[in-house]
Structures are given as structure tokens and as C-alpha cells.
Amino acid sequence: MSVIARGLTREYGGVNVVDGIDLEIKAGECFALLGPNGAGKTTTLRMLLGLTPPSAGEITVLGEPIPQRARAMRERAGIVPQFDNLDPDFSVRENLIVYGAYYGAGRRQIEARMDELLRFAELTERADDPIQGLSGGMKRRLTLARALVNDPELLALDEPSTGLDPQARQHIWERLHALRRRGKTLLLTTHYMEEAERLCDRAAIIDHGRIVACDSPRGLIEAHIEPHVVELRGDLALQWKDVALAGFRVEPVGETVLIYGQEREALLREIDALIGPGYLYRPASLEDVFLRLTGRELRD
Amino acid sequence: MAVIDHLRTAPRLSFRFIAVWLRNLKVWRKLMLPSLLGNFGEPVLYLIALGYGLGQFVGEIDGMRYMVFLASGIVCSAAMTGATFEALYSAFTRLTTQQTWAAMLAAPMNVDDVVLGEIAWAATKALINASAIVLVASVLGLVAGPQALLVLPVILLAGFAFAGLAMIITAISPSYDFFLYYFTLVMTPMLLLSGVFFPLSGLPDAVALGAQFLPLAHVVMLVRPLMTGGVVEMPLLHLAVVAGYAAASYWIAAALARKRLVR
């Protein structure tokens, strides 16, 4: 086991923002903490990394008790924070050298890995550029490479693709896949369902500081939601938002109406007959599970 | 954990702080020339302007030319300003806008390491500034002899004390504006009441007694005889006071920084 947490709790101002979380993450697994804003994902991650002391509960990461031996654990872990905190006083290359020094690595040790890290981040051409000139995607890739200076066993990423454009996001996902293939344990927080669905072996859906479900993306879909969905949008949604269909579940969400069914043929036959063309059919996704389990009200 | 619990916990010392110190050295080397000019240009101007201008009216103090008297004081005050500015503005920038501290803490570093590294660096800045002025003073013939070199380890220790005090403010500061309180309430009175510009004997007794609690006053009492060829009276007492300030301020600054960051 890479990560074991029991009864993990964190209280701020009389409120448990993390409220009794149990987790087990296997070595080599990619695991997502999935939840709306303010659900307690980042606090959970920080506690696992020894950056926030828990109010209650026990944590073991890479065999080390946390927070007591957090330093020893972090020597074998890499962390990609939610907000880039690259060192603005240094170039790309210097950022990697200086960060390596925080791990106690000498300049030669880092230099030996430099080419590989730059290639991984696809920043070989920009190695001596100041970081101010880098795009958001480049900065995130450099932050990722920086977290790899110590060749970690476990990589923790707090919302790794938030704020990136679709190309940069695809690129980061591809890099994370490459790391999985190398056997790294990946632990990430995200509120992008697609990210969890594509990357992760398992995901824990967190809401109000508790795990409401934990399984593989496919397992979560099978356990919590009908497999087939019809989406109505715009005028169609307005027109049919109050429709009642025997044997199907109808969920209005803002300007969209979602109709869930167990059988694809039966669902489409019913919709074709009643509503006609103009709808969108898709298989159920993690997003449906997420909305079902965490509710549809806005979170700030 | 409440502040009091942090204050009761001893900082965990390790050599990891050297990485922080090296990082700051690396940045400083990029901007060495303008930084040196800015940091010791001003004290040298004070020395020359006040030394010549005021010196003509003052005549001698404690049997020495005013310029000679002033030079040793300026060495101490430049050390204080150098350490303080670094531990306030530069460290606060790395703590807040740049988030350099957060990046360090994600690596195997503790808050205690980062705070110690920043203080050690600020003390190094004090040493750099003071050394430059000692050099200028000796070129101007204001230094008695090679024993003036003993000033440098004293200044390094003093740098730790002044940086530690400033780091306490940095650790609790909500913004840059907050530093003005420290300058008005601590730095300026200390600068004026520690014997930098005139001897403490010129002050009312109560004020002179109060000045005995200021670390800068003890630094001046160590540095002045070393630079002017006098005999240091009660060197262990002065060293103990400065070292005490250095140790206590680091302890408190580390506790307050933990309170701010480990949450």
C-alpha cells in the first residue's frame, strides 16, 4: 500500500472540513480525489503529504507515519501544487537545479537527469529562458518535471489541469499516462470528471468532507447511475422539463434535461416517439454519478 | 495548534537550511552590482556627509575624531538595515507573492529550515554590507588596525539577531504596510538610541538605561573599540546579549511561521 488513511479528520473553526475519511491506495495505482469546490479534497491531500496536521486519524504514506516522518516520506514523493510556484528569479534549468537542492541533491546529480527532465517537459529548447515567458501549459509541465527531480515513487497532484487550455490539458494527461506506465503511484485531486475517467484506476467522490463513493470509474457508473442518457438542450429542455416518463428518470439541470434509462433501445424508442429528433444520446459518465451523489446546487 | 503551543515547541534544527541560503545567494549573484551599490552606497554617503559636515562642529568624541567615531556606528547600523530589509521585504515576497516558501515546503523541508535559511541569508547580507563599509573606512584611514577584522564575526552574529527580529514581523505580517510599524516603533528608536551617531552618555540616565536592552547598543559597544583600537569592556556580556536575541528571535519567528503555514 502506498497510502493508508484511517478516520482522517480536520476541523477548522468548529467545522469538520474533512470528516472521517478512510483511504487505501495501492502502489502503482492512479487514484483521484473527486469533489466539488470546498469538499475537502485539497485539505485531505495536504494532510496525506504532512503539510497540514490532522485533527484526528492515522496516516501512513510510503510506509512512513505522517505527519511524524513527513520529511522522510517527501524525500520519496513529488508534489505538483494547484497554483504554479516556480521560482521567478530563475530560468527553466535553474529551477530544476535549485529544486533538486531542496531534496539534498547536488548540482551534478541533477545535471545528470537534466536532459531527461527537460525532454519529459518538452522544454529542451527553452532550458535557459526565464520562466516569465513560458505559457501556462509550459509552466505546468515544468512544475511536473520539478516534482520528478528526486525520481519519486509517489506523485501527488492538486488539480493538475485546472486553468489549462484543451491542448495543454491533453498534453499533461499524456505525460501522466507515461508516468503511470513507469509504475509511479499517482494521487490527484480534480473536479474534472473526464480527467478522473481517463486517467484513474479508482476515484473517491468526496463531498462535505466525506467519501460518498469509491470505486473504478466504470464501477461507480454501474453502481450509481443508469447506463444510458438522453440530453435535451435549449428549447427542447424548456418544453420537456416537467415530462414524466414511466421507467425512466428525468433530471432537469439548469438549461438541460437529462433522461436516464437502463436499456438503450427502450429509451431511444420512447424519446423518438414522444419528442422526435434534436436530442443527444450518450452513455452515462462519471459526471452523471458525480452530480447524482453531490447534488446539483452551486458550490462556491 | 495555538500560538502558545508553537512557542513551546523547539525549532527542529537541520542543515537543510543551507539549500535556502544557497538559493538566495544564487539570486543575489545575478544582481550583485546594483545590490551592492544600493546597500552600501547610502551608509557610505551618511558616513562621509555627516562625518565631514557635522564633524567640523562636533570636534572630538571620547578622544577620537567624529568621523572615526561615526564609522564604527555606521558599520553596525548598515548591518542592521541590511539584515532587516532582507528579512522583511525580500523574505515576505518569497513567503507571499512568489510562494517560494510553499514550493520549498513541498520538498523535504520544514518551516524551521526555511526560516533559518532566510535568517542566515539576511545575516550574510548584513555581513556583506558591513564588510564593504569596513573596507571604505580603512581606505579613508578611519580604522585603527587589523583587529578591526574581528568586527566581521560580531557583525555576522548581529545579523542573525536583527534578521530574527525582522522575521518575527514577517511571520505575522498581513501586508507590506505592516512593516512601517516595525520601522517607526523599533528600528528608528534603536538606530537613534544605540550610540551610532552620538555616545549614550549624552542621553538622560533613564533613556541610557533603557538603551541597554537594545541589541544594536551592544553591537556598537563591541564594534567601536575593535575598529578604533580601544579595549572592549565586558565582551562576553555583549556577545551574550546579541546571541540571546539571535536565538530567542529565531525560536519565536519559527514558531509564528509554523503557526501561519502549517495549517
Coordinates of C-alpha atoms in Angstrom, one line a residue:
Chain A
M1 CA 0.0 0.0 0.0
S2 CA 1.3 3.4 -0.9
V3 CA -1.2 5.4 1.2
I4 CA -3.3 4.3 4.1
A5 CA -5.6 6.7 6.0
R6 CA -8.0 5.9 8.8
G7 CA -10.6 8.2 10.3
L8 CA -8.8 11.3 8.8
T9 CA -10.4 14.4 10.2
R10 CA -9.6 18.1 10.0
E11 CA -11.5 20.7 11.9
Y12 CA -11.4 24.5 11.2
G13 CA -13.4 26.8 13.3
G14 CA -15.6 24.1 14.7
V15 CA -16.4 22.6 11.3
N16 CA -15.0 19.3 10.1
V17 CA -13.9 20.2 6.6
V18 CA -12.6 16.6 6.4
D19 CA -14.8 14.3 8.4
G20 CA -13.6 10.8 8.9
I21 CA -12.0 9.7 5.6
D22 CA -10.6 6.2 5.1
L23 CA -8.4 5.6 2.1
E24 CA -6.2 2.8 0.7
I25 CA -4.1 3.4 -2.4
K26 CA -2.1 0.6 -3.9
A27 CA 1.4 1.1 -5.2
G28 CA 1.4 1.9 -8.9
E29 CA -2.3 2.9 -8.9
C30 CA -3.7 6.1 -10.2
F31 CA -6.2 7.4 -7.7
A32 CA -8.4 10.5 -7.9
L33 CA -10.0 12.5 -5.1
L34 CA -13.0 13.9 -6.9
G35 CA -15.3 16.5 -5.4
P36 CA -16.9 20.0 -5.8
N37 CA -15.0 23.1 -4.6
G38 CA -14.8 23.2 -0.8
A39 CA -15.4 19.4 -0.5
G40 CA -12.2 18.9 1.4
K41 CA -10.0 17.4 -1.5
T42 CA -7.1 19.8 -1.0
T43 CA -7.1 19.5 2.8
T44 CA -7.1 15.7 2.5
L45 CA -4.2 15.8 0.1
R46 CA -2.3 18.3 2.3
M47 CA -2.8 16.0 5.3
L48 CA -1.6 13.0 3.4
L49 CA 1.6 14.9 2.5
G50 CA 2.2 16.1 6.0
L51 CA 1.6 19.7 5.2
T52 CA -1.5 20.0 7.3
P53 CA -1.7 18.2 10.7
P54 CA -4.9 16.2 11.0
S55 CA -7.2 16.9 13.9
A56 CA -7.8 13.1 14.2
G57 CA -7.0 9.9 12.4
E58 CA -3.9 7.9 11.3
I59 CA -1.9 8.2 8.1
T60 CA 0.8 6.0 6.6
V61 CA 2.3 7.1 3.3
L62 CA 5.1 5.0 1.6
G63 CA 5.4 3.2 4.9
E64 CA 6.1 6.3 7.0
P65 CA 3.7 7.6 9.7
I66 CA 2.5 11.1 8.8
P67 CA 3.0 13.8 9.9
Q68 CA 5.8 12.5 12.2
R69 CA 8.0 11.3 9.4
A70 CA 6.7 13.5 6.6
R71 CA 10.2 14.7 5.7
A72 CA 11.4 11.1 5.1
M73 CA 8.3 10.4 3.0
R74 CA 8.6 13.6 1.0
E75 CA 12.1 12.6 0.0
R76 CA 10.4 9.8 -2.0
A77 CA 7.4 11.8 -3.2
G78 CA 6.8 14.6 -5.7
I79 CA 4.2 17.3 -5.3
V80 CA 2.6 19.4 -8.0
P81 CA 0.7 22.2 -6.4
Q82 CA -2.6 23.7 -7.6
F83 CA -1.0 27.1 -8.3
D84 CA 2.3 27.3 -10.0
N85 CA 5.0 28.4 -7.6
L86 CA 8.0 28.2 -9.9
D87 CA 10.9 30.4 -8.8
P88 CA 10.6 33.6 -10.9
D89 CA 14.2 34.6 -10.2
F90 CA 15.5 31.6 -12.2
S91 CA 15.5 30.1 -15.7
V92 CA 13.9 26.7 -16.5
R93 CA 17.1 24.9 -15.9
E94 CA 18.0 26.7 -12.7
N95 CA 14.5 26.0 -11.4
L96 CA 15.2 22.3 -11.6
I97 CA 18.7 22.6 -10.1
V98 CA 17.6 24.7 -7.2
Y99 CA 14.6 22.5 -6.5
G100 CA 16.8 19.4 -6.6
A101 CA 19.0 21.1 -3.9
Y102 CA 15.9 21.2 -1.6
Y103 CA 15.9 17.4 -1.8
G104 CA 19.6 17.4 -0.9
A105 CA 20.7 16.6 -4.5
G106 CA 23.9 18.1 -5.7
R107 CA 24.3 20.0 -8.9
R108 CA 25.9 17.0 -10.6
Q109 CA 23.1 14.7 -9.7
I110 CA 20.5 17.0 -11.2
E111 CA 22.7 17.8 -14.2
A112 CA 22.8 14.0 -14.9
R113 CA 19.0 13.9 -15.1
M114 CA 18.6 17.4 -16.6
D115 CA 18.2 16.3 -20.3
E116 CA 15.7 13.6 -19.4
L117 CA 13.6 16.1 -17.3
L118 CA 13.7 18.8 -19.9
R119 CA 12.7 16.3 -22.6
F120 CA 9.9 15.0 -20.4
A121 CA 8.6 18.5 -20.0
E122 CA 9.3 19.3 -23.7
L123 CA 11.2 22.3 -22.7
T124 CA 14.7 21.4 -24.0
E125 CA 14.6 24.4 -26.4
R126 CA 13.6 26.7 -23.6
A127 CA 16.0 25.5 -21.0
D128 CA 17.7 28.8 -20.5
D129 CA 14.7 31.0 -20.8
P130 CA 13.3 32.9 -17.8
I131 CA 10.1 31.4 -16.6
Q132 CA 8.1 34.6 -17.1
G133 CA 8.0 34.0 -20.8
L134 CA 6.5 30.5 -20.6
S135 CA 2.9 29.7 -21.4
G136 CA 0.6 28.3 -18.7
G137 CA 1.0 24.8 -20.2
M138 CA 4.8 25.1 -20.2
K139 CA 4.8 26.2 -16.6
R140 CA 2.6 23.3 -15.6
R141 CA 4.9 20.9 -17.4
L142 CA 7.9 22.4 -15.7
T143 CA 6.2 22.1 -12.3
L144 CA 5.6 18.5 -13.2
A145 CA 9.2 17.9 -14.2
R146 CA 10.3 19.7 -11.0
A147 CA 8.3 17.3 -8.9
L148 CA 10.3 14.5 -10.6
V149 CA 13.8 15.7 -9.7
N150 CA 14.1 13.1 -7.0
D151 CA 12.6 10.3 -9.1
P152 CA 9.7 9.9 -6.7
E153 CA 7.7 6.7 -6.1
L154 CA 4.5 8.7 -5.4
L155 CA 3.4 11.8 -7.3
A156 CA 0.7 14.0 -5.7
L157 CA -1.1 16.5 -8.0
D158 CA -3.5 19.1 -6.8
E159 CA -5.9 19.9 -9.8
P160 CA -3.2 19.3 -12.4
S161 CA -5.0 20.6 -15.4
T162 CA -7.1 23.4 -13.9
G163 CA -6.7 26.6 -15.9
L164 CA -5.1 25.0 -18.9
D165 CA -6.4 25.1 -22.4
P166 CA -7.6 21.8 -24.0
Q167 CA -4.3 21.2 -25.9
A168 CA -2.2 21.8 -22.8
R169 CA -4.6 19.6 -20.8
Q170 CA -4.3 16.7 -23.3
H171 CA -0.6 17.1 -23.1
I172 CA -0.5 16.9 -19.3
W173 CA -2.8 13.8 -19.3
E174 CA -0.4 12.2 -21.8
R175 CA 2.5 12.9 -19.5
L176 CA 0.7 11.5 -16.5
H177 CA -0.1 8.3 -18.5
A178 CA 3.6 8.0 -19.3
L179 CA 4.4 8.2 -15.6
R180 CA 1.8 5.5 -14.8
R181 CA 3.4 3.2 -17.3
R182 CA 6.6 3.7 -15.4
G183 CA 4.9 2.4 -12.3
K184 CA 4.6 5.6 -10.3
T185 CA 1.7 5.9 -7.9
L186 CA -0.4 8.9 -8.8
L187 CA -2.7 10.7 -6.4
L188 CA -4.6 13.6 -7.8
T189 CA -7.5 15.9 -6.9
T190 CA -9.7 17.1 -9.6
H191 CA -13.2 18.4 -10.3
Y192 CA -12.9 17.4 -14.0
M193 CA -14.7 14.1 -14.4
E194 CA -13.1 13.5 -17.7
E195 CA -9.7 13.7 -16.1
A196 CA -10.6 11.1 -13.5
E197 CA -12.3 8.9 -16.0
R198 CA -9.4 8.8 -18.4
L199 CA -6.5 8.6 -16.0
C200 CA -7.5 6.8 -12.9
D201 CA -7.9 3.3 -11.8
R202 CA -10.1 4.4 -8.9
A203 CA -11.7 7.5 -7.7
A204 CA -13.2 8.6 -4.4
I205 CA -16.0 11.1 -4.6
I206 CA -15.8 13.4 -1.7
D207 CA -18.5 15.8 -0.5
H208 CA -18.8 17.7 2.7
G209 CA -15.5 16.1 3.9
R210 CA -16.7 12.5 3.5
I211 CA -16.2 9.9 0.9
V212 CA -19.6 9.2 -0.6
A213 CA -18.4 6.6 -3.1
C214 CA -15.1 4.9 -4.0
D215 CA -14.5 2.6 -7.0
S216 CA -13.2 2.4 -10.5
P217 CA -14.9 4.9 -12.8
R218 CA -16.7 2.1 -14.5
G219 CA -17.7 0.6 -11.2
L220 CA -19.0 3.9 -10.0
I221 CA -21.2 4.3 -13.1
E222 CA -22.5 0.8 -12.8
A223 CA -23.4 1.1 -9.2
H224 CA -24.9 4.6 -9.1
I225 CA -26.4 5.5 -12.4
E226 CA -28.4 4.1 -15.3
P227 CA -26.0 3.4 -18.2
H228 CA -27.9 5.4 -20.9
V229 CA -28.6 9.1 -21.1
V230 CA -30.5 11.4 -23.4
E231 CA -29.8 15.1 -23.1
L232 CA -32.3 17.8 -24.2
R233 CA -31.0 21.3 -24.5
G234 CA -32.4 24.8 -25.2
D235 CA -36.0 25.0 -26.3
L236 CA -36.4 21.2 -26.1
A237 CA -35.3 21.3 -22.5
L238 CA -37.7 24.1 -21.6
Q239 CA -40.6 22.3 -23.3
W240 CA -40.0 18.9 -21.7
K241 CA -38.5 19.8 -18.3
D242 CA -41.7 18.6 -16.5
V243 CA -42.2 15.4 -18.5
A244 CA -42.9 12.2 -16.6
L245 CA -41.8 9.0 -18.3
A246 CA -42.6 5.7 -16.7
G247 CA -39.5 3.6 -16.3
F248 CA -37.1 6.5 -16.9
R249 CA -35.6 9.1 -14.6
V250 CA -35.9 12.7 -15.7
E251 CA -33.5 15.3 -14.2
P252 CA -33.6 19.0 -15.1
V253 CA -30.2 20.6 -14.6
G254 CA -30.2 24.3 -15.4
E255 CA -30.8 24.6 -19.2
T256 CA -30.5 20.9 -19.8
V257 CA -32.9 18.0 -19.2
L258 CA -31.3 14.6 -18.6
I259 CA -33.3 11.4 -19.1
Y260 CA -31.7 8.2 -17.8
G261 CA -32.6 4.6 -18.8
Q262 CA -31.4 1.1 -18.2
E263 CA -32.0 -0.1 -21.8
R264 CA -30.6 1.9 -24.7
E265 CA -33.2 0.7 -27.3
A266 CA -36.2 1.2 -25.0
L267 CA -35.0 4.7 -24.0
L268 CA -34.4 5.8 -27.6
R269 CA -37.7 4.3 -28.8
E270 CA -39.6 6.2 -26.1
I271 CA -37.8 9.5 -26.8
D272 CA -38.2 9.2 -30.6
A273 CA -41.9 8.6 -30.3
L274 CA -42.5 11.4 -27.7
I275 CA -40.0 14.1 -28.5
G276 CA -38.7 13.4 -32.0
P277 CA -35.3 14.4 -33.3
G278 CA -32.9 17.1 -31.8
Y279 CA -31.8 15.2 -28.7
L280 CA -28.4 14.0 -27.8
Y281 CA -27.7 10.4 -26.8
R282 CA -24.6 9.4 -24.8
P283 CA -23.5 6.6 -22.4
A284 CA -23.6 7.6 -18.8
S285 CA -20.4 9.2 -17.5
L286 CA -18.7 9.9 -14.2
E287 CA -20.2 13.4 -14.3
D288 CA -23.7 11.9 -14.0
V289 CA -22.6 9.9 -11.0
F290 CA -20.9 13.0 -9.5
L291 CA -24.0 15.2 -9.9
R292 CA -26.2 12.4 -8.6
L293 CA -24.1 11.9 -5.4
T294 CA -23.1 15.5 -4.7
G295 CA -26.3 17.3 -5.7
R296 CA -26.8 20.0 -8.3
E297 CA -26.7 23.2 -6.2
L298 CA -23.9 25.6 -6.9
R299 CA -20.8 25.4 -4.8
D300 CA -18.6 28.4 -4.1
Chain B
M1 CA -2.4 24.4 17.4
A2 CA -2.5 27.7 19.2
V3 CA 0.4 30.2 19.1
I4 CA 1.4 29.2 22.7
D5 CA 1.8 25.6 21.7
H6 CA 4.0 26.6 18.8
L7 CA 6.1 28.8 21.1
R8 CA 6.5 25.9 23.5
T9 CA 7.9 23.7 20.7
A10 CA 11.6 24.0 20.0
P11 CA 12.5 24.5 16.3
R12 CA 14.0 21.4 14.7
L13 CA 17.5 22.3 13.5
S14 CA 19.0 20.6 10.5
F15 CA 21.5 21.5 7.8
R16 CA 18.6 21.7 5.2
F17 CA 18.6 25.5 5.7
I18 CA 21.7 25.7 3.6
A19 CA 19.7 25.0 0.4
V20 CA 17.6 28.1 1.2
W21 CA 20.7 30.1 1.8
L22 CA 22.2 28.9 -1.4
R23 CA 19.1 29.7 -3.4
N24 CA 19.2 33.3 -2.2
L25 CA 22.9 33.6 -2.8
K26 CA 22.3 32.4 -6.4
V27 CA 19.7 35.1 -7.0
W28 CA 21.9 37.8 -5.3
R29 CA 24.8 36.9 -7.6
K30 CA 22.7 37.7 -10.6
L31 CA 22.1 41.3 -9.4
M32 CA 25.3 41.7 -7.3
L33 CA 26.4 45.1 -8.6
P34 CA 23.2 47.1 -8.3
S35 CA 22.5 45.4 -5.0
L36 CA 25.9 46.2 -3.5
L37 CA 25.7 49.8 -4.7
G38 CA 22.2 50.2 -3.2
N39 CA 23.1 48.6 0.1
F40 CA 26.3 50.2 1.0
G41 CA 26.1 53.4 -1.1
E42 CA 23.7 55.0 1.3
P43 CA 25.6 54.3 4.5
V44 CA 28.8 55.5 3.0
L45 CA 27.1 58.7 2.0
Y46 CA 25.9 59.1 5.6
L47 CA 29.4 58.5 6.8
I48 CA 31.1 61.0 4.6
A49 CA 28.4 63.7 4.7
L50 CA 27.8 63.5 8.5
G51 CA 31.4 62.8 9.2
Y52 CA 32.8 65.8 7.3
G53 CA 29.8 68.1 7.7
L54 CA 28.8 67.5 11.3
G55 CA 32.3 66.5 12.3
Q56 CA 33.6 70.1 12.0
F57 CA 31.2 71.2 14.7
V58 CA 31.4 68.2 16.9
G59 CA 35.2 68.1 17.2
E60 CA 36.3 65.0 19.2
I61 CA 34.2 62.4 21.0
D62 CA 35.8 60.1 23.5
G63 CA 39.2 61.3 22.3
M64 CA 38.6 60.4 18.6
R65 CA 37.7 62.4 15.5
Y66 CA 33.9 62.4 14.9
M67 CA 34.4 60.6 11.6
V68 CA 36.3 57.8 13.3
F69 CA 33.6 57.6 16.0
L70 CA 30.8 57.6 13.4
A71 CA 32.4 55.0 11.1
S72 CA 32.1 52.2 13.6
G73 CA 28.5 53.2 14.3
I74 CA 27.6 53.2 10.6
V75 CA 29.1 49.7 10.2
C76 CA 26.6 48.5 12.9
S77 CA 23.6 50.4 11.6
A78 CA 24.3 49.2 8.0
A79 CA 24.4 45.6 9.3
M80 CA 21.0 46.2 11.0
T81 CA 19.4 47.8 8.0
G82 CA 20.8 45.2 5.6
A83 CA 19.5 42.2 7.6
T84 CA 16.2 43.9 8.4
F85 CA 15.3 44.8 4.8
E86 CA 16.2 41.3 3.6
A87 CA 14.2 39.5 6.3
L88 CA 11.2 41.8 5.9
Y89 CA 10.6 42.7 2.3
S90 CA 12.5 40.0 0.4
A91 CA 11.5 37.2 2.7
F92 CA 7.9 38.4 2.7
T93 CA 7.8 38.4 -1.1
R94 CA 9.1 34.8 -1.1
L95 CA 6.5 33.9 1.5
T96 CA 3.5 35.6 -0.2
T97 CA 3.6 36.7 -3.8
Q98 CA 6.3 34.4 -5.1
Q99 CA 5.2 31.4 -3.0
T100 CA 8.8 30.3 -2.9
W101 CA 8.4 29.1 0.7
A102 CA 5.4 26.9 -0.3
A103 CA 7.5 25.3 -3.0
M104 CA 10.3 24.6 -0.6
L105 CA 7.8 23.1 1.9
A106 CA 6.5 20.7 -0.7
A107 CA 10.1 19.3 -0.8
P108 CA 11.6 17.6 2.2
M109 CA 12.0 21.0 4.1
N110 CA 10.3 22.1 7.3
V111 CA 9.3 25.7 8.2
D112 CA 12.1 25.8 10.7
D113 CA 14.6 25.1 7.9
V114 CA 13.2 27.8 5.6
V115 CA 13.1 30.4 8.4
L116 CA 16.7 29.6 9.5
G117 CA 17.8 29.7 5.8
E118 CA 16.2 33.1 5.3
I119 CA 17.7 34.5 8.6
A120 CA 21.1 33.1 7.7
W121 CA 20.9 34.7 4.3
A122 CA 19.8 38.1 5.8
A123 CA 22.7 37.8 8.3
T124 CA 25.0 37.2 5.3
K125 CA 23.7 40.4 3.7
A126 CA 24.5 42.3 6.9
L127 CA 28.0 40.9 6.7
I128 CA 28.4 41.9 3.1
N129 CA 27.2 45.4 3.7
A130 CA 29.3 45.9 6.9
S131 CA 32.4 44.5 5.2
A132 CA 32.1 47.0 2.4
I133 CA 31.9 49.8 4.9
V134 CA 34.8 48.5 6.9
L135 CA 36.8 48.4 3.7
V136 CA 35.8 52.0 2.8
A137 CA 36.6 53.2 6.4
S138 CA 40.0 51.6 6.3
V139 CA 40.8 53.2 2.9
L140 CA 39.8 56.6 4.5
G141 CA 42.1 55.8 7.4
L142 CA 39.3 55.5 9.9
V143 CA 40.3 52.1 11.2
A144 CA 43.0 51.6 13.9
G145 CA 44.4 48.3 12.8
P146 CA 44.0 44.6 11.8
Q147 CA 42.0 43.9 14.9
A148 CA 39.1 45.6 13.0
L149 CA 38.7 42.2 11.2
L150 CA 37.3 40.8 14.4
V151 CA 34.3 43.1 13.7
L152 CA 33.2 40.7 10.9
P153 CA 32.2 37.7 13.1
V154 CA 30.5 40.1 15.5
I155 CA 28.5 41.6 12.6
L156 CA 27.5 38.1 11.4
L157 CA 26.1 37.3 14.9
A158 CA 24.4 40.7 15.0
G159 CA 23.0 39.9 11.5
F160 CA 21.3 36.8 12.9
A161 CA 19.8 38.9 15.8
F162 CA 18.4 41.7 13.5
A163 CA 17.2 39.2 10.9
G164 CA 15.5 37.1 13.5
L165 CA 13.7 40.1 15.0
A166 CA 12.6 41.2 11.5
M167 CA 11.5 37.6 10.7
I168 CA 9.1 37.7 13.6
I169 CA 7.4 40.7 11.9
T170 CA 7.4 39.0 8.5
A171 CA 5.8 35.8 10.0
I172 CA 2.8 37.8 11.4
S173 CA 2.6 40.5 8.7
P174 CA -0.6 40.6 6.7
S175 CA 1.0 43.0 4.1
Y176 CA 4.0 45.2 3.3
D177 CA 2.4 48.2 5.0
F178 CA 2.6 46.4 8.4
F179 CA 6.4 46.8 8.3
L180 CA 6.0 50.6 8.9
Y181 CA 5.1 49.8 12.5
Y182 CA 8.3 48.0 12.9
F183 CA 10.4 50.8 11.4
T184 CA 8.7 53.5 13.4
L185 CA 8.4 51.7 16.8
V186 CA 11.5 49.6 16.8
M187 CA 14.1 50.4 14.1
T188 CA 14.2 54.2 14.3
P189 CA 14.4 54.4 18.1
M190 CA 17.0 51.7 18.1
L191 CA 19.1 53.5 15.5
L192 CA 18.9 56.8 17.4
L193 CA 19.5 55.4 20.9
S194 CA 22.2 52.9 20.5
G195 CA 25.3 55.1 20.2
V196 CA 25.6 55.0 16.5
F197 CA 25.7 58.8 16.0
F198 CA 26.5 60.1 19.5
P199 CA 27.6 58.4 22.7
L200 CA 24.9 57.1 25.1
S201 CA 26.5 59.2 27.9
G202 CA 24.8 62.2 26.3
L203 CA 21.3 60.8 27.0
P204 CA 19.2 61.1 30.2
D205 CA 20.0 58.3 32.6
A206 CA 16.7 56.6 32.2
V207 CA 16.9 56.6 28.4
A208 CA 20.6 55.4 28.6
L209 CA 19.5 52.6 30.9
G210 CA 16.7 51.6 28.5
A211 CA 19.1 51.5 25.6
Q212 CA 21.0 48.7 27.4
F213 CA 18.2 46.4 26.3
L214 CA 18.7 47.2 22.6
P215 CA 20.8 44.7 20.7
L216 CA 22.2 47.4 18.5
A217 CA 23.7 49.2 21.5
H218 CA 25.6 46.1 22.4
V219 CA 26.8 45.6 18.9
V220 CA 28.1 49.1 18.9
M221 CA 29.9 48.6 22.2
L222 CA 31.7 45.6 20.7
V223 CA 32.4 47.0 17.2
R224 CA 33.6 50.5 18.1
P225 CA 36.6 49.6 20.2
L226 CA 37.5 46.9 17.7
M227 CA 37.6 49.4 14.9
T228 CA 39.1 52.3 16.8
G229 CA 41.8 50.4 18.6
G230 CA 40.2 50.6 22.1
V231 CA 39.6 47.8 24.6
V232 CA 36.2 46.0 24.6
E233 CA 34.7 46.2 28.0
M234 CA 32.7 43.1 29.1
P235 CA 32.9 41.4 25.7
L236 CA 31.1 38.3 27.0
L237 CA 28.2 40.2 28.3
H238 CA 27.7 42.0 25.0
L239 CA 28.1 38.8 23.0
A240 CA 25.7 37.0 25.2
V241 CA 23.0 39.7 24.8
V242 CA 23.4 39.6 21.0
A243 CA 23.5 35.8 20.8
G244 CA 20.4 35.7 23.1
Y245 CA 18.5 38.0 20.8
A246 CA 19.5 35.8 17.8
A247 CA 18.4 32.6 19.5
A248 CA 15.2 33.9 21.0
S249 CA 14.1 35.7 17.9
Y250 CA 14.7 32.6 15.7
W251 CA 12.7 30.5 18.1
I252 CA 9.8 32.9 18.1
A253 CA 9.9 33.6 14.3
A254 CA 10.0 29.9 13.6
A255 CA 7.0 29.3 15.9
L256 CA 5.0 32.1 14.3
A257 CA 5.9 31.0 10.8
R258 CA 4.7 27.4 11.7
K259 CA 1.5 28.9 13.1
R260 CA 1.0 30.7 9.7
L261 CA 2.0 27.9 7.4
V262 CA 1.3 24.5 9.0
R263 CA -2.5 24.6 9.0

